[in-house]
Amino acid sequence: MPELPPQYNPKDVEEARYQWWESQGLFRAEPDPSRKPYTIVIPPPNVTGILHMGHALNNTIQDILIRFKRMQGFNALWVPGTDHAGIATQNVVEKALAKEGKRRQDLGRDAFIKRVWEWKEQYGNTILYQLKRLGSSCDWRRTRFTMDEGLSEAVTEVFVRLHEKGLIYRGNYIINWCPRCQTALADEEAPREETQGKLYYIRYPLEVPGSEFRVPSSPKTRNPKPETRNYVEVATTRPETMLGDTAIAVHPKDKRYKGLIGKHAILPLVNRKLPIIADEAVDPKFGTGAVKVTPAHDPVDFQLGKKHALEFLNVMTDDGRMTNVPKPYEGLDRFDCRSKLIVDLEQQGFLGPIDEHLHNVGHCYRCHTAIEPRLSLQWFVKMQPLAQPAIKAVKDGTITFVPSRWTKVYLNWMENIQDWCISRQIWWGHRLPVYYCQACAGQAGVRSSEFGVRSKTTPTNYELRTMNKWGVIVSKTAPTKCPACGGTDLRQDEDVLDTWFSSWLWPFSTLGWPKKTKDLEYFYPTSTLVTAQEIIFFWVARMIMAGYVCMKQPPFAKVYIHGTVRDLTGKKMSKSLGNIIDPLEIIDQYGTDALRYTLVTATAIGQDVFLSEERFAVGRNFANKLWNATRFVLSTVASGEWRVASAHSSLITHHSSLTVPDRWILSRLQRTIIRVTTSLDHFLFNDAANALYDFLWHDVCDWYLEIAKIQLNQTSDVRHQTSGVLVHVLETSLRLLHPIMPFVTEELWQHVRSVSGFEFQVSGSTGTRNSKLGTRNSIMVAEWPKASKRMVDDEAEALMERLQAVVTAIRNTRAELNVPLGSRPLVRLSSAKPSVRTFFETHRALLQALAQTGEVSVDATRRREKHAAAMVVDGIEILMPLAGLIDLKKEEARLQQKIEELNRYISQTGVRLRDSQFVTKAPKDVVEDTKARLAQAEETHRKLSDLLALVQSM
RNA sequence: GGGCGCAUAGCUCAGCCGGUUAGAGCGCGUGCCUCACAUGCACGAGGUCAGAGGUUCAAGUCCUCUUGCGCCCACCA
């Protein structure tokens, strides 16, 4: 092995190490009944995805778990893959097409799909390569894609099964429609955003039987007296929907409108008669207490429409233009129509006041366009029956959320679950396995014919049987003729399925389902799901439901929900906000291990992660520190001079012959092993990382390495033992740190191994494992450290604490009195306790070296000696005669000068603070700040005075 | 309108079952290129643990309320 350079350069290590791991087959897992499986399926990133910090955090956590479990001897499998991400991917390809001046319709469906596949082949694996740079130890041979043949088969299978169970239906419902993407969206895909809008008051004249309606007499008066009122005023945020109004509703108990119920109003500009109905759903306190009812364009109105058998009038096209409306508005964009309507209403005296109105409007989660609630014929999954076992599983603890607070969120959603709209009017995705027989009936036929049609009939769910009668065929394979009439003119439904309809099957579809595979049998149910809170509903809940439907078993036992990555101002990191920190740039600059370490320390269990770029330097520095500690340790174990083989066991058997610092660091190591193991068991990743940082940096490097330098100059027995302890502590620590910082630990471990001649244990080293892996030479498969109770040593820890306290006290005095580095002050320790005296007598050399002192004397009682710095630590008196070591006159003068400066400052500031002008006129924080500074100055003054007295007494 | 989370050092955050003197990193001050590391070493300054009440021998930690910030869900047009 070549010598290690004085600085760790991740670039020299990472790529080569990763390739080596992969070439050694270390990421692979195969069913093996002799071992327990530990399985994670990756939350499949979108094929369009590029790695962001959220991915980095998510995958770092998964990799830590996988590496940890693998070292513990589990047969650890991490299944990777990507999601076809219907709308997102289609958008990307459409954008590329747009650059060529084409639309997808110009290509036609088949050519367009071909184009998407080409795009996928070219760019779709980008994110997977990026995951490799994170060090992810996935079994890449098993990479899956939600549009793979096998996974598509799973999708069809589950659609048909659910259909057979009567859980899939087609129906007219109000859905979220994105006029830009021109597709239906599930509720979760249309998050609401607070939007500043306007509330328009519009006056609908009352119908007077037998005569023309009257124009309102006092349109500009806000509250005309009831007796003069000849119209009903309604409020709306979307005036354009008035063209689809088919009623006006009021609360049945609302006295203001009592007389109007059952009468009619006239729709302004259109002159359609609207019945005035009464319904509890109307809130008398909002607006005017009267509401226009547009059953085809609003979810509440839709319910009213069904209940009161109103007309359903669709007045918008797929791309958000007006249709089936009077001429001046026909074909207008919905927002242009809104403007025109306002002008026209105003001119004709129908417009009341306009208020500013803050409300929540749904937006397309892909393109951010305001969604349009719209009546539409779509496919749905009945969710309530599916939810039952999924609710039970979480309630009875079969599946647990970490942190547990998400349980409530999950249950709350599941218990109020709505049916899932699964059809999407896009081209990229799994086409519905639904075929229509043209001969049987046209009713259930082509979607576009549904729109803009005035229908007197209340929409109903097309029940399964009815659908079949109408020639709707649901089939895994394309039928050649209609089972009902034998007709051969069959057309497959144009729609594709929601992206999540394939990803909800991910935990078992990736393992081979619907085929009964060995993988499925062995690795399912998976162990842990690691994901973000945003997709609890989209994905986690649905996977649980799918698990029970398809496998009769939960998909996983534990769900770890990590936080959201935010910037320092608390904003979510997103491209549009421009506050992204690119993980790949961080890797280039600081290294993968630094990225992983910092991400993990930043995330307390399930808490959001606030990041700034500087934090990654901490991780880099830690890797470098470890690198240099290893360089030092290896330099002490000169190759060939001696072998510290089987040091593990010899350290235990010879424990009593070790020095106190040896016993101390070994004891600290045991505690670290315990803490890291339990922390990882409980998803306390930051705790594990911090424990290792503290131990390695502060215990090992700051103290033990310095002590080792002294011990290595002592007898050959001590030298031998010290080397053994150093190698043991380092090698064990590397293994503990490996899941978090895989690259640097592997690199160093290889060096430690080759130089020291250690034969390290490999986990599950009972033969089968080794022959399967064909290797036993990677830290990846080294055994996870086990704590030895015999090495936990309270006595040594207490003694070392005392030694450290004394050393620190001496260093403190040296620093405060500016004792030059070369000066070696005498130290007189005194303690009444014989055991303490014995300890310091035997560790004199350590004290001298660590605190840079001269002679150390240990007495039972304090010596009478002048000119001494004195302090008491832990019952031990420490005297340091400093005469001759520092220039007393110079020091005295320096102190006196500083004290005078402080005197001036204190008196001036004191006067200033007593000045009422200052106190009343200066800003409050300035006054507070001045007070604080004064207090600080006084404190320093006291200290310097004490020092001066000390110096003067010498 | 429901639900959840967070308020601890100048900044970003730890602090698990309530238990001695509340920690870390960054930043700041002082002194050091000491033969593993200046991506470093030593020492130091800096905290009424948001506010109020309660439980307890004991509260940063548990309970209640208040204030401020953030997030999720929800059909007030």
PDB file of C-alpha atoms in Angstrom, chain A residues 303-514:
ATOM      1  CA  GLN A 303     -73.616  17.717  -4.728  1.00  0.00           C
ATOM      2  CA  LEU A 304     -76.461  20.248  -4.745  1.00  0.00           C
ATOM      3  CA  GLY A 305     -77.111  19.436  -8.346  1.00  0.00           C
ATOM      4  CA  LYS A 306     -77.438  15.748  -7.648  1.00  0.00           C
ATOM      5  CA  LYS A 307     -79.572  16.302  -4.572  1.00  0.00           C
ATOM      6  CA  HIS A 308     -81.962  18.734  -6.206  1.00  0.00           C
ATOM      7  CA  ALA A 309     -81.926  17.137  -9.658  1.00  0.00           C
ATOM      8  CA  LEU A 310     -80.566  20.215 -11.346  1.00  0.00           C
ATOM      9  CA  GLU A 311     -79.195  20.496 -14.827  1.00  0.00           C
ATOM     10  CA  PHE A 312     -75.472  19.896 -15.289  1.00  0.00           C
ATOM     11  CA  LEU A 313     -74.187  22.359 -17.765  1.00  0.00           C
ATOM     12  CA  ASN A 314     -70.581  22.118 -18.824  1.00  0.00           C
ATOM     13  CA  VAL A 315     -69.430  25.444 -20.199  1.00  0.00           C
ATOM     14  CA  MET A 316     -65.717  24.912 -20.629  1.00  0.00           C
ATOM     15  CA  THR A 317     -63.545  23.022 -23.042  1.00  0.00           C
ATOM     16  CA  ASP A 318     -60.509  20.924 -22.177  1.00  0.00           C
ATOM     17  CA  ASP A 319     -58.195  23.884 -22.625  1.00  0.00           C
ATOM     18  CA  GLY A 320     -60.197  26.241 -20.433  1.00  0.00           C
ATOM     19  CA  ARG A 321     -62.202  28.087 -23.071  1.00  0.00           C
ATOM     20  CA  MET A 322     -65.887  28.840 -22.850  1.00  0.00           C
ATOM     21  CA  THR A 323     -68.254  26.687 -24.791  1.00  0.00           C
ATOM     22  CA  ASN A 324     -71.951  26.143 -25.029  1.00  0.00           C
ATOM     23  CA  VAL A 325     -72.515  29.755 -23.989  1.00  0.00           C
ATOM     24  CA  PRO A 326     -74.017  32.836 -25.678  1.00  0.00           C
ATOM     25  CA  LYS A 327     -72.147  34.093 -28.668  1.00  0.00           C
ATOM     26  CA  PRO A 328     -70.043  36.949 -27.330  1.00  0.00           C
ATOM     27  CA  TYR A 329     -68.449  34.562 -24.843  1.00  0.00           C
ATOM     28  CA  GLU A 330     -68.144  31.425 -26.908  1.00  0.00           C
ATOM     29  CA  GLY A 331     -64.528  30.416 -27.357  1.00  0.00           C
ATOM     30  CA  LEU A 332     -63.114  32.962 -24.929  1.00  0.00           C
ATOM     31  CA  ASP A 333     -60.428  31.929 -22.490  1.00  0.00           C
ATOM     32  CA  ARG A 334     -61.898  31.527 -19.010  1.00  0.00           C
ATOM     33  CA  PHE A 335     -60.085  34.568 -17.640  1.00  0.00           C
ATOM     34  CA  ASP A 336     -60.813  36.755 -20.684  1.00  0.00           C
ATOM     35  CA  CYS A 337     -64.419  35.762 -20.357  1.00  0.00           C
ATOM     36  CA  ARG A 338     -64.340  36.791 -16.707  1.00  0.00           C
ATOM     37  CA  SER A 339     -63.122  40.279 -17.637  1.00  0.00           C
ATOM     38  CA  LYS A 340     -65.665  40.672 -20.395  1.00  0.00           C
ATOM     39  CA  LEU A 341     -68.489  39.513 -18.184  1.00  0.00           C
ATOM     40  CA  ILE A 342     -67.605  42.056 -15.528  1.00  0.00           C
ATOM     41  CA  VAL A 343     -67.699  44.848 -18.082  1.00  0.00           C
ATOM     42  CA  ASP A 344     -70.986  43.661 -19.520  1.00  0.00           C
ATOM     43  CA  LEU A 345     -72.598  43.121 -16.138  1.00  0.00           C
ATOM     44  CA  GLU A 346     -71.489  46.549 -15.044  1.00  0.00           C
ATOM     45  CA  GLN A 347     -72.850  48.190 -18.175  1.00  0.00           C
ATOM     46  CA  GLN A 348     -76.188  46.524 -17.849  1.00  0.00           C
ATOM     47  CA  GLY A 349     -76.486  47.220 -14.165  1.00  0.00           C
ATOM     48  CA  PHE A 350     -76.112  43.699 -12.814  1.00  0.00           C
ATOM     49  CA  LEU A 351     -72.834  44.173 -11.032  1.00  0.00           C
ATOM     50  CA  GLY A 352     -72.719  44.811  -7.320  1.00  0.00           C
ATOM     51  CA  PRO A 353     -69.618  45.569  -5.322  1.00  0.00           C
ATOM     52  CA  ILE A 354     -66.285  43.814  -5.759  1.00  0.00           C
ATOM     53  CA  ASP A 355     -64.331  42.830  -2.663  1.00  0.00           C
ATOM     54  CA  GLU A 356     -60.746  41.753  -2.277  1.00  0.00           C
ATOM     55  CA  HIS A 357     -60.820  38.124  -1.258  1.00  0.00           C
ATOM     56  CA  LEU A 358     -58.096  35.837   0.023  1.00  0.00           C
ATOM     57  CA  HIS A 359     -58.915  32.244  -0.737  1.00  0.00           C
ATOM     58  CA  ASN A 360     -57.378  28.889  -1.467  1.00  0.00           C
ATOM     59  CA  VAL A 361     -57.186  27.878  -5.078  1.00  0.00           C
ATOM     60  CA  GLY A 362     -55.993  24.513  -6.283  1.00  0.00           C
ATOM     61  CA  HIS A 363     -53.003  24.522  -8.577  1.00  0.00           C
ATOM     62  CA  CYS A 364     -51.603  21.834 -10.807  1.00  0.00           C
ATOM     63  CA  TYR A 365     -48.642  20.330  -8.989  1.00  0.00           C
ATOM     64  CA  ARG A 366     -46.770  20.001 -12.260  1.00  0.00           C
ATOM     65  CA  CYS A 367     -47.318  23.225 -14.133  1.00  0.00           C
ATOM     66  CA  HIS A 368     -48.831  25.398 -11.428  1.00  0.00           C
ATOM     67  CA  THR A 369     -51.820  26.434 -13.512  1.00  0.00           C
ATOM     68  CA  ALA A 370     -54.971  27.199 -11.528  1.00  0.00           C
ATOM     69  CA  ILE A 371     -57.068  24.091 -11.709  1.00  0.00           C
ATOM     70  CA  GLU A 372     -60.647  24.149 -12.863  1.00  0.00           C
ATOM     71  CA  PRO A 373     -63.143  21.978 -10.987  1.00  0.00           C
ATOM     72  CA  ARG A 374     -65.029  20.374 -13.762  1.00  0.00           C
ATOM     73  CA  LEU A 375     -67.533  17.648 -14.397  1.00  0.00           C
ATOM     74  CA  SER A 376     -65.878  14.849 -16.208  1.00  0.00           C
ATOM     75  CA  LEU A 377     -66.220  11.164 -16.987  1.00  0.00           C
ATOM     76  CA  GLN A 378     -63.323   9.425 -15.247  1.00  0.00           C
ATOM     77  CA  TRP A 379     -62.282   6.154 -13.719  1.00  0.00           C
ATOM     78  CA  PHE A 380     -62.166   5.808  -9.960  1.00  0.00           C
ATOM     79  CA  VAL A 381     -61.057   3.353  -7.310  1.00  0.00           C
ATOM     80  CA  LYS A 382     -63.371   2.826  -4.353  1.00  0.00           C
ATOM     81  CA  MET A 383     -61.010   3.422  -1.499  1.00  0.00           C
ATOM     82  CA  GLN A 384     -62.923   2.736   1.652  1.00  0.00           C
ATOM     83  CA  PRO A 385     -62.812  -1.059   1.447  1.00  0.00           C
ATOM     84  CA  LEU A 386     -59.095  -0.889   0.682  1.00  0.00           C
ATOM     85  CA  ALA A 387     -58.468   1.447   3.581  1.00  0.00           C
ATOM     86  CA  GLN A 388     -59.834  -0.866   6.246  1.00  0.00           C
ATOM     87  CA  PRO A 389     -56.933  -3.345   6.546  1.00  0.00           C
ATOM     88  CA  ALA A 390     -54.464  -0.508   6.069  1.00  0.00           C
ATOM     89  CA  ILE A 391     -55.966   1.360   8.991  1.00  0.00           C
ATOM     90  CA  LYS A 392     -55.953  -1.749  11.113  1.00  0.00           C
ATOM     91  CA  ALA A 393     -52.308  -2.510  10.346  1.00  0.00           C
ATOM     92  CA  VAL A 394     -51.180   0.856  11.637  1.00  0.00           C
ATOM     93  CA  LYS A 395     -53.530   0.809  14.611  1.00  0.00           C
ATOM     94  CA  ASP A 396     -52.362  -2.590  15.798  1.00  0.00           C
ATOM     95  CA  GLY A 397     -48.686  -1.779  15.280  1.00  0.00           C
ATOM     96  CA  THR A 398     -48.023  -4.120  12.367  1.00  0.00           C
ATOM     97  CA  ILE A 399     -46.727  -1.030  10.633  1.00  0.00           C
ATOM     98  CA  THR A 400     -45.178   1.754  12.669  1.00  0.00           C
ATOM     99  CA  PHE A 401     -44.309   5.280  11.732  1.00  0.00           C
ATOM    100  CA  VAL A 402     -41.152   6.930  12.977  1.00  0.00           C
ATOM    101  CA  PRO A 403     -41.578   9.553  14.359  1.00  0.00           C
ATOM    102  CA  SER A 404     -44.881   8.294  15.674  1.00  0.00           C
ATOM    103  CA  ARG A 405     -46.704  11.575  15.214  1.00  0.00           C
ATOM    104  CA  TRP A 406     -47.265  10.705  11.550  1.00  0.00           C
ATOM    105  CA  THR A 407     -49.532   7.878  12.653  1.00  0.00           C
ATOM    106  CA  LYS A 408     -52.233  10.389  13.449  1.00  0.00           C
ATOM    107  CA  VAL A 409     -51.814  12.214  10.171  1.00  0.00           C
ATOM    108  CA  TYR A 410     -52.045   8.947   8.310  1.00  0.00           C
ATOM    109  CA  LEU A 411     -55.091   7.692  10.179  1.00  0.00           C
ATOM    110  CA  ASN A 412     -56.878  10.984   9.844  1.00  0.00           C
ATOM    111  CA  TRP A 413     -56.490  10.873   6.101  1.00  0.00           C
ATOM    112  CA  MET A 414     -57.326   7.203   5.788  1.00  0.00           C
ATOM    113  CA  GLU A 415     -60.464   7.487   7.835  1.00  0.00           C
ATOM    114  CA  ASN A 416     -61.745  10.259   5.591  1.00  0.00           C
ATOM    115  CA  ILE A 417     -60.463   8.794   2.391  1.00  0.00           C
ATOM    116  CA  GLN A 418     -62.064   9.817  -0.887  1.00  0.00           C
ATOM    117  CA  ASP A 419     -62.290   7.729  -3.994  1.00  0.00           C
ATOM    118  CA  TRP A 420     -59.232   7.930  -6.163  1.00  0.00           C
ATOM    119  CA  CYS A 421     -59.508   9.344  -9.639  1.00  0.00           C
ATOM    120  CA  ILE A 422     -57.036   7.213 -11.589  1.00  0.00           C
ATOM    121  CA  SER A 423     -57.566   8.140 -15.229  1.00  0.00           C
ATOM    122  CA  ARG A 424     -55.404  10.786 -16.839  1.00  0.00           C
ATOM    123  CA  GLN A 425     -55.864  12.332 -20.234  1.00  0.00           C
ATOM    124  CA  ILE A 426     -52.253  12.137 -21.244  1.00  0.00           C
ATOM    125  CA  TRP A 427     -50.346   9.728 -23.442  1.00  0.00           C
ATOM    126  CA  TRP A 428     -47.341   8.717 -21.371  1.00  0.00           C
ATOM    127  CA  GLY A 429     -48.282   6.019 -18.916  1.00  0.00           C
ATOM    128  CA  HIS A 430     -50.041   2.714 -18.530  1.00  0.00           C
ATOM    129  CA  ARG A 431     -53.025   2.653 -20.813  1.00  0.00           C
ATOM    130  CA  LEU A 432     -56.206   1.483 -19.107  1.00  0.00           C
ATOM    131  CA  PRO A 433     -56.921  -2.184 -19.850  1.00  0.00           C
ATOM    132  CA  VAL A 434     -60.397  -1.160 -20.896  1.00  0.00           C
ATOM    133  CA  TYR A 435     -61.958  -1.689 -24.309  1.00  0.00           C
ATOM    134  CA  TYR A 436     -65.212  -0.425 -25.735  1.00  0.00           C
ATOM    135  CA  CYS A 437     -67.317  -2.293 -28.210  1.00  0.00           C
ATOM    136  CA  GLN A 438     -68.504   0.273 -30.697  1.00  0.00           C
ATOM    137  CA  ALA A 439     -71.320  -1.934 -31.769  1.00  0.00           C
ATOM    138  CA  CYS A 440     -72.772  -2.382 -28.309  1.00  0.00           C
ATOM    139  CA  ALA A 441     -73.193   1.213 -27.359  1.00  0.00           C
ATOM    140  CA  GLY A 442     -71.875   4.649 -27.838  1.00  0.00           C
ATOM    141  CA  GLN A 443     -72.863   6.034 -24.481  1.00  0.00           C
ATOM    142  CA  ALA A 444     -69.747   4.980 -22.717  1.00  0.00           C
ATOM    143  CA  GLY A 445     -67.603   5.837 -25.665  1.00  0.00           C
ATOM    144  CA  VAL A 446     -65.292   8.635 -26.496  1.00  0.00           C
ATOM    145  CA  ARG A 447     -64.675  11.152 -23.816  1.00  0.00           C
ATOM    146  CA  SER A 448     -64.831  14.352 -25.829  1.00  0.00           C
ATOM    147  CA  SER A 449     -68.450  13.769 -26.684  1.00  0.00           C
ATOM    148  CA  GLU A 450     -69.249  14.127 -23.017  1.00  0.00           C
ATOM    149  CA  PHE A 451     -68.375  17.774 -22.896  1.00  0.00           C
ATOM    150  CA  GLY A 452     -70.510  20.691 -23.772  1.00  0.00           C
ATOM    151  CA  VAL A 453     -73.587  18.554 -23.803  1.00  0.00           C
ATOM    152  CA  ARG A 454     -76.615  19.696 -21.911  1.00  0.00           C
ATOM    153  CA  SER A 455     -77.971  16.773 -20.091  1.00  0.00           C
ATOM    154  CA  LYS A 456     -81.150  16.652 -18.143  1.00  0.00           C
ATOM    155  CA  THR A 457     -80.155  13.421 -16.509  1.00  0.00           C
ATOM    156  CA  THR A 458     -78.427  13.323 -13.189  1.00  0.00           C
ATOM    157  CA  PRO A 459     -75.053  11.710 -13.668  1.00  0.00           C
ATOM    158  CA  THR A 460     -74.817   8.275 -12.211  1.00  0.00           C
ATOM    159  CA  ASN A 461     -72.028   5.834 -11.665  1.00  0.00           C
ATOM    160  CA  TYR A 462     -72.048   3.387 -14.430  1.00  0.00           C
ATOM    161  CA  GLU A 463     -72.390   0.231 -12.525  1.00  0.00           C
ATOM    162  CA  LEU A 464     -70.246  -2.629 -13.533  1.00  0.00           C
ATOM    163  CA  ARG A 465     -72.989  -4.726 -15.006  1.00  0.00           C
ATOM    164  CA  THR A 466     -74.363  -1.833 -16.924  1.00  0.00           C
ATOM    165  CA  MET A 467     -70.952  -1.089 -18.257  1.00  0.00           C
ATOM    166  CA  ASN A 468     -70.527  -4.597 -19.508  1.00  0.00           C
ATOM    167  CA  LYS A 469     -73.890  -4.458 -21.141  1.00  0.00           C
ATOM    168  CA  TRP A 470     -72.758  -1.311 -22.886  1.00  0.00           C
ATOM    169  CA  GLY A 471     -69.750  -3.084 -24.253  1.00  0.00           C
ATOM    170  CA  VAL A 472     -67.120  -2.110 -21.769  1.00  0.00           C
ATOM    171  CA  ILE A 473     -64.554  -4.863 -21.558  1.00  0.00           C
ATOM    172  CA  VAL A 474     -61.878  -4.964 -18.890  1.00  0.00           C
ATOM    173  CA  SER A 475     -59.204  -7.425 -19.840  1.00  0.00           C
ATOM    174  CA  LYS A 476     -55.554  -8.203 -19.229  1.00  0.00           C
ATOM    175  CA  THR A 477     -55.028  -8.805 -22.911  1.00  0.00           C
ATOM    176  CA  ALA A 478     -56.602  -6.997 -25.857  1.00  0.00           C
ATOM    177  CA  PRO A 479     -59.846  -8.819 -26.734  1.00  0.00           C
ATOM    178  CA  THR A 480     -60.511  -9.627 -30.349  1.00  0.00           C
ATOM    179  CA  LYS A 481     -64.255  -9.579 -30.157  1.00  0.00           C
ATOM    180  CA  CYS A 482     -66.953  -8.349 -27.874  1.00  0.00           C
ATOM    181  CA  PRO A 483     -68.173 -11.099 -25.541  1.00  0.00           C
ATOM    182  CA  ALA A 484     -71.675  -9.629 -25.630  1.00  0.00           C
ATOM    183  CA  CYS A 485     -72.378  -9.066 -29.312  1.00  0.00           C
ATOM    184  CA  GLY A 486     -69.354 -10.606 -30.981  1.00  0.00           C
ATOM    185  CA  GLY A 487     -68.548  -7.270 -32.597  1.00  0.00           C
ATOM    186  CA  THR A 488     -64.945  -6.748 -33.603  1.00  0.00           C
ATOM    187  CA  ASP A 489     -64.811  -2.979 -33.640  1.00  0.00           C
ATOM    188  CA  LEU A 490     -63.166  -2.651 -30.235  1.00  0.00           C
ATOM    189  CA  ARG A 491     -61.296   0.399 -29.085  1.00  0.00           C
ATOM    190  CA  GLN A 492     -59.033   0.691 -26.093  1.00  0.00           C
ATOM    191  CA  ASP A 493     -59.685   3.576 -23.713  1.00  0.00           C
ATOM    192  CA  GLU A 494     -57.513   6.533 -24.661  1.00  0.00           C
ATOM    193  CA  ASP A 495     -56.639   7.376 -21.066  1.00  0.00           C
ATOM    194  CA  VAL A 496     -53.627   6.310 -19.054  1.00  0.00           C
ATOM    195  CA  LEU A 497     -53.437   5.599 -15.345  1.00  0.00           C
ATOM    196  CA  ASP A 498     -52.229   7.928 -12.654  1.00  0.00           C
ATOM    197  CA  THR A 499     -48.491   7.484 -12.089  1.00  0.00           C
ATOM    198  CA  TRP A 500     -49.134   6.385  -8.532  1.00  0.00           C
ATOM    199  CA  PHE A 501     -51.211   3.499  -9.808  1.00  0.00           C
ATOM    200  CA  SER A 502     -47.950   1.785 -10.664  1.00  0.00           C
ATOM    201  CA  SER A 503     -45.821   3.047  -7.791  1.00  0.00           C
ATOM    202  CA  TRP A 504     -48.285   1.835  -5.164  1.00  0.00           C
ATOM    203  CA  LEU A 505     -47.311  -1.696  -6.213  1.00  0.00           C
ATOM    204  CA  TRP A 506     -43.571  -0.980  -5.992  1.00  0.00           C
ATOM    205  CA  PRO A 507     -42.638  -3.053  -2.909  1.00  0.00           C
ATOM    206  CA  PHE A 508     -43.802  -6.289  -4.548  1.00  0.00           C
ATOM    207  CA  SER A 509     -43.894  -5.504  -8.251  1.00  0.00           C
ATOM    208  CA  THR A 510     -40.139  -4.934  -8.135  1.00  0.00           C
ATOM    209  CA  LEU A 511     -39.705  -8.384  -6.643  1.00  0.00           C
ATOM    210  CA  GLY A 512     -41.608 -10.076  -9.440  1.00  0.00           C
ATOM    211  CA  TRP A 513     -45.314  -9.882  -8.604  1.00  0.00           C
ATOM    212  CA  PRO A 514     -47.731 -11.038 -10.016  1.00  0.00           C
TER     213      PRO A 514
END
